[in-house]
Protein backbone atom coordinates (compact mmCIF):
# COMPACT_ATOMS: atom_id res chain seq x y z
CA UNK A 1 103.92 93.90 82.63
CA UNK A 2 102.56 91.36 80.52
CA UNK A 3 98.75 90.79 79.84
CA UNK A 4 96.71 88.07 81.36
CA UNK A 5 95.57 85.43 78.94
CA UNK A 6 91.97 84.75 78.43
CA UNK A 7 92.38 82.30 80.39
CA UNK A 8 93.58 83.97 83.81
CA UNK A 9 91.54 86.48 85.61
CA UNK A 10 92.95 89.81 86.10
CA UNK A 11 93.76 90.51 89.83
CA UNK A 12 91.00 91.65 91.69
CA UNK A 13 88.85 92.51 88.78
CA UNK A 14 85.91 94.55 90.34
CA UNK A 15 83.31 92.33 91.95
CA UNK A 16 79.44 93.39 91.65
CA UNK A 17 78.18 94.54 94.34
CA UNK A 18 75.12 92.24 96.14
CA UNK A 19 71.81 93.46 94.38
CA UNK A 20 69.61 92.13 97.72
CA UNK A 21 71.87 93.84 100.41
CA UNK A 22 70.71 96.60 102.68
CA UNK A 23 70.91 100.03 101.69
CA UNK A 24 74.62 100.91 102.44
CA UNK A 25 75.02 102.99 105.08
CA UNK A 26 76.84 106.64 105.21
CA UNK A 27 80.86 106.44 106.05
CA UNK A 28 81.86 109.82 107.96
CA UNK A 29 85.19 111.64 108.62
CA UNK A 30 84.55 110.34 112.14
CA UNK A 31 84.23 106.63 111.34
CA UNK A 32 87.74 106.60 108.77
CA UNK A 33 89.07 108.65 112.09
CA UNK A 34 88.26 105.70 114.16
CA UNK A 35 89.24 103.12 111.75
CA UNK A 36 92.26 104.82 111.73
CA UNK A 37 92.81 104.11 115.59
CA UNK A 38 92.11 100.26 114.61
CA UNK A 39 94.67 100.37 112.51
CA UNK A 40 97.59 101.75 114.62
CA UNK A 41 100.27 99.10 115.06
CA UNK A 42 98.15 97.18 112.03
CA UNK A 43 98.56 99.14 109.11
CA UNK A 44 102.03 100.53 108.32
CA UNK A 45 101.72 104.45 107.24
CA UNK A 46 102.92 104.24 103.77
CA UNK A 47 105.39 106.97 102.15
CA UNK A 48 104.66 109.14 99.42
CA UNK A 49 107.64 109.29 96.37
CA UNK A 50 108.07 111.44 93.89
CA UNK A 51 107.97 109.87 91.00
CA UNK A 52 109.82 111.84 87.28
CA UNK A 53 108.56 110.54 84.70
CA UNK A 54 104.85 111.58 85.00
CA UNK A 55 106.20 114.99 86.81
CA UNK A 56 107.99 115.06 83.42
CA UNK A 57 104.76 114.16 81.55
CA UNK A 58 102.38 116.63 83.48
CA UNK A 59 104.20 119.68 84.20
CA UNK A 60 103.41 119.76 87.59
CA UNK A 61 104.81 117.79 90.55
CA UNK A 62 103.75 113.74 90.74
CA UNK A 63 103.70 112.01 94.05
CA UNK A 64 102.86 108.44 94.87
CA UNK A 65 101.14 106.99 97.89
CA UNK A 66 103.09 103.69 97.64
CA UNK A 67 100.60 100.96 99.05
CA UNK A 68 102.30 98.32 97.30
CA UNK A 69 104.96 98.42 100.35
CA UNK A 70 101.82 97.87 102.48
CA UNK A 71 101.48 94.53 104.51
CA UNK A 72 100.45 91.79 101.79
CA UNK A 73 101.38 94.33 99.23
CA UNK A 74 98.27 96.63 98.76
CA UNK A 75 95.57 98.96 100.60
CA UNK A 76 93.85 95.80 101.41
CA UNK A 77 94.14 95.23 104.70
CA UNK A 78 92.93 98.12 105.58
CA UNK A 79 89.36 97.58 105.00
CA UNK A 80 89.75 94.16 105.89
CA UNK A 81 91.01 94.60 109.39
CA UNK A 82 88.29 97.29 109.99
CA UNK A 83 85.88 94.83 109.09
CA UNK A 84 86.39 91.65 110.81
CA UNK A 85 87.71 93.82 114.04
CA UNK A 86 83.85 95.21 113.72
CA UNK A 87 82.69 91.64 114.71
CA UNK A 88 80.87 90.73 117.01
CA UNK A 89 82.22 87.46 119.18
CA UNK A 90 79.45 85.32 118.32
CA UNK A 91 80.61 86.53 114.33
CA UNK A 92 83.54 86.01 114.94
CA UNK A 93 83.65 82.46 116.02
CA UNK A 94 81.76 81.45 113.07
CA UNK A 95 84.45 82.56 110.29
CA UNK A 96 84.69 84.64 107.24
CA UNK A 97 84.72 83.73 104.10
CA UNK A 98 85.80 85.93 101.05
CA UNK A 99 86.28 85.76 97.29
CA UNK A 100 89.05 87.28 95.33
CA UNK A 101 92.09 86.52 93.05
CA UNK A 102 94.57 88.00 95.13
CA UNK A 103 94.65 91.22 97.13
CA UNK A 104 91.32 91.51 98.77
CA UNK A 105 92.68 87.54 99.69
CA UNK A 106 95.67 88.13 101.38
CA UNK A 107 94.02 90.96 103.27
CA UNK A 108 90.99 88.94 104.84
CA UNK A 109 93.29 86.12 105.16
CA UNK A 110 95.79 88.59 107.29
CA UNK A 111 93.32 90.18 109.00
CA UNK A 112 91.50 87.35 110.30
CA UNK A 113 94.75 85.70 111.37
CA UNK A 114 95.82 88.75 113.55
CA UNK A 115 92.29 89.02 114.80
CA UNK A 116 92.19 84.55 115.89
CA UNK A 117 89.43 84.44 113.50
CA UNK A 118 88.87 81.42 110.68
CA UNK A 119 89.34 82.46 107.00
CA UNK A 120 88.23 80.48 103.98
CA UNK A 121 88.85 82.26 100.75
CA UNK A 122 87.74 81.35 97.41
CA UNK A 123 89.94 82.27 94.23
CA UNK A 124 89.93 81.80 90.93
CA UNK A 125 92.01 78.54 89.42
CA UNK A 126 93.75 80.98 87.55
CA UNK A 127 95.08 83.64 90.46
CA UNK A 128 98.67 83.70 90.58
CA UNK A 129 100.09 81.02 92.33
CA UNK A 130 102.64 83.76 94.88
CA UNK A 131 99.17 85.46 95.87
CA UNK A 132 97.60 81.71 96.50
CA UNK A 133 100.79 80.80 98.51
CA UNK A 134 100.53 84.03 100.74
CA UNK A 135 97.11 83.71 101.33
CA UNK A 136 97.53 80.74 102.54
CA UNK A 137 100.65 81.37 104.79
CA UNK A 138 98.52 84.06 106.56
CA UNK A 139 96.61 81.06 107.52
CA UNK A 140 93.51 81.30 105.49
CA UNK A 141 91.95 77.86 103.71
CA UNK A 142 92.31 78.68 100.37
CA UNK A 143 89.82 76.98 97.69
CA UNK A 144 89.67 77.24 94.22
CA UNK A 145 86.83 77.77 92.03
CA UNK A 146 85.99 78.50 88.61
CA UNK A 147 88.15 80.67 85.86
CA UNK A 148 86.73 84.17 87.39
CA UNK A 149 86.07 86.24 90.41
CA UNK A 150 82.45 85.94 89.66
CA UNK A 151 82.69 82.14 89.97
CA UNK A 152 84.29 82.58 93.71
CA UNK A 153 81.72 85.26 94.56
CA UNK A 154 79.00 82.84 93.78
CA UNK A 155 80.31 80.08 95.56
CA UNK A 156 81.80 82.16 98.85
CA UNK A 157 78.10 83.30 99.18
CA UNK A 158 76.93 79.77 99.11
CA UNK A 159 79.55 78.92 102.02
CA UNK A 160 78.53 81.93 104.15
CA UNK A 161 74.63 80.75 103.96
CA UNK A 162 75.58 77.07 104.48
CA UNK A 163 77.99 77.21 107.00
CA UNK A 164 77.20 80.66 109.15
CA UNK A 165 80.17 82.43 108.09
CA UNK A 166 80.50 85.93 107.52
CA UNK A 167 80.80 87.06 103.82
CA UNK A 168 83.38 90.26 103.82
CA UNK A 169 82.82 91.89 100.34
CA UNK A 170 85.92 93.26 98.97
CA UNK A 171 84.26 97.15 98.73
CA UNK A 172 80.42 97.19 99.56
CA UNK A 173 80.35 97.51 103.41
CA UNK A 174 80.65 100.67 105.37
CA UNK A 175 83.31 99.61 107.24
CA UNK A 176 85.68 98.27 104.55
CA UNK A 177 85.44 102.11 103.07
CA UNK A 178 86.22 103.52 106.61
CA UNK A 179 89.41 101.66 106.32
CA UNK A 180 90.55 102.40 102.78
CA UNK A 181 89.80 105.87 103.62
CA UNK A 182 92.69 106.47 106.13
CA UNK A 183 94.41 106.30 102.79
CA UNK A 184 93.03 109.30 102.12
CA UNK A 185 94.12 111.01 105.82
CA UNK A 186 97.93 109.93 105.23
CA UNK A 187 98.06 111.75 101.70
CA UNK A 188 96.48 115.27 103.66
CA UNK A 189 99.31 115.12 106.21
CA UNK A 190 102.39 113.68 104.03
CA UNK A 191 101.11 116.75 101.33
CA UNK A 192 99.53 118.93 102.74
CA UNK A 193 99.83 121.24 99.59
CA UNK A 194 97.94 118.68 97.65
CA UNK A 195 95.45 119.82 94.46
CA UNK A 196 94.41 116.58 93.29
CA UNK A 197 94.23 113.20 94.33
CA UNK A 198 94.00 110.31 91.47
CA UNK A 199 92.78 107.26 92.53
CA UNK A 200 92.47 103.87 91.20
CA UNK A 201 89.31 102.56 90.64
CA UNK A 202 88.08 98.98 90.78
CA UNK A 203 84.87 98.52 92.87
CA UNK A 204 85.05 101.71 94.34
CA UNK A 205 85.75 101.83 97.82
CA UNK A 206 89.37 102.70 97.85
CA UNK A 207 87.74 105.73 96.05
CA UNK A 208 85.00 105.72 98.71
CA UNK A 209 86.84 106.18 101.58
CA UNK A 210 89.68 108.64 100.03
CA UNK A 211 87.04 111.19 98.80
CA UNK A 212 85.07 111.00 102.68
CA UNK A 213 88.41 112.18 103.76
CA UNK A 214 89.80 114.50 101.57
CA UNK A 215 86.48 116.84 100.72
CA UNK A 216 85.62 116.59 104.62
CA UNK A 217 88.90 118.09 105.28
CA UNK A 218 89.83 119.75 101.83
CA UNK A 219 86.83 120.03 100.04
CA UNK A 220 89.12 122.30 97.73
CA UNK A 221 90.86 119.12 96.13
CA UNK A 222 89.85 117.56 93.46
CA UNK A 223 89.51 113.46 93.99
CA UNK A 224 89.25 111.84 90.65
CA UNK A 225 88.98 108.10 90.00
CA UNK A 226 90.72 106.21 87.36
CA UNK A 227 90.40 103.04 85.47
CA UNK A 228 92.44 101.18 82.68
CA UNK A 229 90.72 101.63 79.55
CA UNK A 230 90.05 97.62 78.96
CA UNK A 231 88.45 97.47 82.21
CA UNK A 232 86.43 100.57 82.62
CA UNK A 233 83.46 99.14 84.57
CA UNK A 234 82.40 102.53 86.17
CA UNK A 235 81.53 104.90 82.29
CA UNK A 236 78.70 102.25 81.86
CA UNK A 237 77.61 101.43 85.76
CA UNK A 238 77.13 105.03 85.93
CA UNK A 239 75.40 105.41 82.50
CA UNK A 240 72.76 102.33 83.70
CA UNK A 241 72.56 104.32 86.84
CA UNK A 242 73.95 102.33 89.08
C-alpha cells in the first residue's frame, strides 16, 4: 500500500474529541448486548481467518476478525446505526451531519439511509474519490472541505449549530462504543479459546467497546490497542493526560 502524499489525508485519521461536551457516559455489557439486537439483520457477523504469516511470525496461532467484508467495508456502521437508531423522531427529522474522509462516512451515510433519515457529510478534498462515490450512493450529501479531517470537523459542527442537525462523532458518544463493541462479542463466540485481542486504534472507540465486552465476559484476556508508528496519537494523549 502506498503512502498518502502530504497532500491527502490519511483515512479516518483520529478526530479530537469535543473539549465542551458532557462528561461521557459509562457503556455496559448490557448496552453493547442491546446494540447488538439493533444490529440483527443490519450488521453482517463477520468471520474470523486464520491468517500464516503472522502465525509464522508469532509462534502462536493468528486469527483475524475480517471487518473489511463488513457493509461499506469496515466496523463503521456499527456505531453508526446504534447511534442514529438512538434518535429521537423530532432528531431525527432534523438530520445528521458527520465529518470524515471515508469510513466513519459511508457508515453515517448508510445508516441514516436505512433508518429514512437526512445525511450531510463533510470530507476532506483529498478523501479518495471510491469512498466519496459510496458515500454518496448510500444517499448522503457529500461536501467537501479543507485538506484534513480537522477542517470537516470544524465545519460539520458549524452545520449542526446552524441548521439543527445532529453531529454524530465518529468515537466520542456512548452509543457509537456500544456498537463497535459487538465486535468484541463475535470474537468471544467465533474463539472462544481466545488470550489476546489486538485492536486497532484510531480515536478509540473500536477499542472502547471491544474491551467493555471482552473483560466483562473474559476479564482473563488481554485487550491491547495498536497504532502505526507515524500516527501514534494515543503515547502522547495519554502522557498530557488526556
Amino acid at each position: 500500500m502506498s503512502s498518502p502524499s502530504s497532500a491527502e489525508p490519511a483515512p479516518d485519521r483520529p478526530a479530537p474529541a469535543d473539549p465542551h461536551a458532557p462528561p461521557a457516559q459509562a457503556v455496559t455489557l448490557d448496552d453493547i448486548r442491546v446494540a447488538r439486537k439493533l444490529l440483527d439483520g443490519v450488521a453482517r457477523v463477520t468471520p474470523l481467518a486464520g491468517c500464516r504469516a503472522l502465525t509464522d511470525r508469532v509462534g502462536g496461532p493468528v486469527q483475524l476478525k475480517c471487518e473489511n467484508l463488513q457493509r461499506t467495508g469496515s466496523f463503521k456502521i456499527r456505531g453508526a446505526y446504534v447511534r442514529i437508531a438512538g434518535l429521537s423522531e423530532e432528531q431525527r427529522s432534523r438530520g445528521v451531519v458527520a465529518a470524515s474522509a471515508g469510513n466513519h462516512a459511508q457508515g453515517v451515510a448508510l445508516a441514516a439511509q436505512l433508518l429514512g433519515v437526512r445525511s450531510t457529510v463533510f470530507m476532506p478534498g483529498g478523501a479518495p474519490l471510491p469512498k466519496i462515490a459510496a458515500t454518496r450512493g448510500y444517499g448522503a450529501e457529500v461536501l467537501l472541505e479543507g485538506t484534513t479531517v480537522e477542517h470537516c470537523l470544524t465545519a460539520a459542527k458549524a452545520y449542526a449549530e446552524s441548521t439543527g442537525a445532529v453531529f454524530i462523532h465518529p468515537f466520542d458518544h456512548a452509543d457509537i462504543v456500544a456498537g463497535q463493541g459487538t465486535v468484541g462479542l463475535e470474537i468471544l463466540e467465533q474463539c472462544p479459546e481466545v488470550r489476546t485481542v489486538l485492536v486497532g486504534t484510531g480515536g478509540g472507540g473500536l477499542l472502547a467497546g471491544v474491551a467493555v465486552a471482552v473483560k466483562a465476559l473474559r476479564p482473563d484476556v488481554k485487550v491491547i490497542g495498536v497504532q502505526a508508528a507515524s500516527a501514534a496519537a494515543y503515547p502522547p494523549s495519554l502522557a498530557a493526560g488526556h
